[in-house]
Coordinates of C-alpha atoms in Angstrom, one line a residue:
M1 CA 0.1 0.2 0.0
T2 CA 1.6 3.4 -1.2
E3 CA 1.5 6.3 1.6
D4 CA -1.3 8.1 -0.3
A5 CA -3.2 5.2 -0.5
Q6 CA -5.5 6.2 2.5
F7 CA -7.0 8.8 0.4
A8 CA -8.2 6.7 -2.3
R9 CA -12.0 7.1 -2.8
G10 CA -14.2 4.3 -4.3
P11 CA -17.6 4.0 -5.3
E12 CA -20.5 5.7 -3.2
Q13 CA -22.9 3.6 -1.7
S14 CA -25.8 5.1 -3.8
G15 CA -24.1 3.3 -6.7
F16 CA -22.8 6.6 -8.4
P17 CA -19.0 6.5 -8.5
L18 CA -16.9 8.8 -6.7
P19 CA -13.5 9.8 -8.2
V20 CA -10.4 8.1 -7.1
T21 CA -8.0 10.5 -5.6
T22 CA -4.4 10.6 -4.7
L23 CA -2.3 13.5 -3.3
A24 CA -2.0 16.5 -5.5
G25 CA 1.5 17.4 -6.7
F26 CA 3.2 20.8 -6.4
G27 CA 2.5 21.6 -10.1
A28 CA -1.1 21.2 -10.1
R29 CA -1.2 23.2 -6.8
L30 CA 0.6 25.8 -8.3
G31 CA -1.3 26.0 -11.4
A32 CA -4.6 26.3 -9.6
S33 CA -3.2 29.2 -7.4
L34 CA -2.1 30.9 -10.6
I35 CA -5.7 30.3 -12.0
D36 CA -7.2 31.9 -8.8
A37 CA -4.9 34.9 -8.5
V38 CA -5.9 36.0 -12.0
I39 CA -9.5 35.4 -11.0
L40 CA -8.8 37.6 -7.9
A41 CA -6.9 40.2 -10.1
V42 CA -9.6 41.2 -12.1
P43 CA -11.8 42.8 -9.2
M44 CA -8.5 44.3 -7.7
L45 CA -7.7 46.2 -11.2
V46 CA -11.3 47.4 -11.6
L47 CA -11.2 48.8 -7.9
L48 CA -7.7 50.5 -8.8
V49 CA -9.0 52.0 -11.9
V50 CA -12.4 53.1 -10.8
G51 CA -11.4 53.6 -7.2
R52 CA -10.3 56.9 -5.3
G53 CA -8.3 57.9 -2.5
P54 CA -6.7 54.8 -0.4
L55 CA -7.8 52.2 -3.1
A56 CA -6.2 54.0 -6.0
S57 CA -2.9 55.0 -4.0
G58 CA -2.2 51.1 -3.1
G59 CA -0.6 50.3 0.1
L60 CA -2.1 48.9 3.3
V61 CA -5.6 49.3 2.6
Q62 CA -5.3 47.7 -0.8
T63 CA -3.3 44.9 0.6
V64 CA -5.8 44.1 3.4
L65 CA -8.8 44.5 1.0
G66 CA -6.9 42.1 -1.3
Q67 CA -6.3 39.8 1.4
A68 CA -10.0 40.0 2.6
M69 CA -11.3 39.3 -0.9
S70 CA -8.7 36.2 -1.2
I71 CA -9.9 34.9 2.2
V72 CA -13.8 34.9 1.3
Y73 CA -13.1 33.3 -2.2
G74 CA -10.9 30.9 -0.8
G75 CA -13.1 29.8 2.1
A76 CA -16.6 30.4 0.6
L77 CA -15.5 28.2 -2.6
V78 CA -13.8 25.3 -0.5
A79 CA -16.3 25.4 2.3
G80 CA -19.1 25.0 -0.3
Y81 CA -17.7 22.9 -2.9
G82 CA -14.4 21.7 -1.7
R83 CA -12.3 23.3 -4.2
T84 CA -11.9 26.8 -5.9
V85 CA -12.0 27.3 -9.6
G86 CA -8.5 26.9 -10.3
M87 CA -8.5 23.7 -8.5
R88 CA -11.6 22.5 -10.2
A89 CA -9.7 23.4 -13.6
L90 CA -7.0 21.1 -12.5
N91 CA -9.1 18.3 -11.1
I92 CA -7.8 18.9 -7.4
R93 CA -9.8 19.3 -4.1
V94 CA -9.4 20.0 -0.4
V95 CA -10.3 17.0 2.0
P96 CA -9.9 16.3 5.6
L97 CA -6.6 14.8 6.5
D98 CA -8.9 12.0 8.2
P99 CA -10.3 10.2 5.3
S100 CA -13.4 9.0 7.0
A101 CA -14.6 12.5 8.1
E102 CA -16.2 15.4 6.0
L103 CA -14.6 18.6 5.3
T104 CA -16.1 21.0 7.5
S105 CA -16.7 24.9 6.9
G106 CA -14.4 25.6 9.8
Q107 CA -11.6 23.6 8.1
A108 CA -12.0 25.6 4.8
W109 CA -12.2 29.1 6.4
L110 CA -9.3 28.2 8.8
R111 CA -7.1 27.1 6.0
A112 CA -8.3 30.3 4.0
V113 CA -7.2 32.6 7.0
A114 CA -4.0 30.5 7.8
F115 CA -2.7 31.1 4.2
N116 CA -3.9 34.9 3.7
L117 CA -3.7 36.7 7.0
P118 CA -0.1 36.2 7.6
S119 CA 1.0 37.9 4.4
V120 CA -0.3 41.3 5.4
L121 CA 2.6 41.6 8.0
P122 CA 5.6 43.4 6.4
V123 CA 8.7 41.1 5.7
V124 CA 7.5 38.2 8.0
G125 CA 4.3 38.0 5.5
V126 CA 6.2 37.2 2.7
F127 CA 8.6 34.7 4.3
W128 CA 5.3 32.7 5.7
V129 CA 3.8 32.8 2.0
F130 CA 7.3 31.4 0.8
V131 CA 7.8 28.8 3.3
D132 CA 4.0 27.9 3.8
C133 CA 3.9 27.0 -0.1
L134 CA 6.9 25.2 -0.4
W135 CA 6.5 23.1 2.8
M136 CA 4.7 20.5 1.1
L137 CA 8.0 19.3 -1.0
W138 CA 9.2 18.0 2.0
D139 CA 6.4 17.2 4.2
K140 CA 5.9 13.7 4.4
P141 CA 3.7 11.6 3.9
N142 CA 0.8 13.9 3.3
S143 CA 2.6 16.6 1.1
Q144 CA 0.9 19.4 3.5
T145 CA 1.5 23.1 3.2
L146 CA 1.4 24.6 6.9
H147 CA -2.0 26.0 6.3
D148 CA -3.2 22.5 5.3
K149 CA -1.4 21.5 8.5
I150 CA -3.2 24.1 10.5
A151 CA -6.7 23.2 9.3
R152 CA -5.8 19.2 9.3
T153 CA -6.5 19.2 5.3
V154 CA -4.9 17.7 2.4
V155 CA -5.2 18.4 -1.3
V156 CA -5.7 15.7 -3.7
T157 CA -6.1 14.9 -7.6
T158 CA -9.3 13.9 -8.6
V159 CA -9.3 11.1 -11.5
P160 CA -12.7 9.5 -13.1
S161 CA -13.2 6.3 -11.5
L162 CA -12.1 3.2 -13.7
A163 CA -14.3 1.2 -11.4
A164 CA -17.5 2.9 -12.9
G165 CA -19.0 0.7 -15.4

């Protein structure tokens, strides 16, 4: 049994197949994050062009607003659907570390806050994001980032079940 075999999901009791999953790799997670960043950049650019005062000048207000938008985007989508738009595009999703449990809204929101909130801190925030995102490269056996560890989640790749007939 491989180290990520515990995350394999088989056919659902209702007879409808669930996707078979394995731990998502760094490339898929990075790609999903880039897609989500582009999606989040659109409203921020609109606010910059249309906005006046503190929003147009950038700085702390813009940073906090951007992080708040990112928390709401990631928290709401992962809480509701188990993934963001970028994750859906690359067939990955967030699941609890315990494969027998369901992902809770609390885990989804904690994960979004743990990833985004530290980044508003000068110097420390940039270091946090860098270490957080790269942590999965040496984390064994679950390839978790720090925000995954805090929320007790893992990110898995979903592939159509071969068992589905």
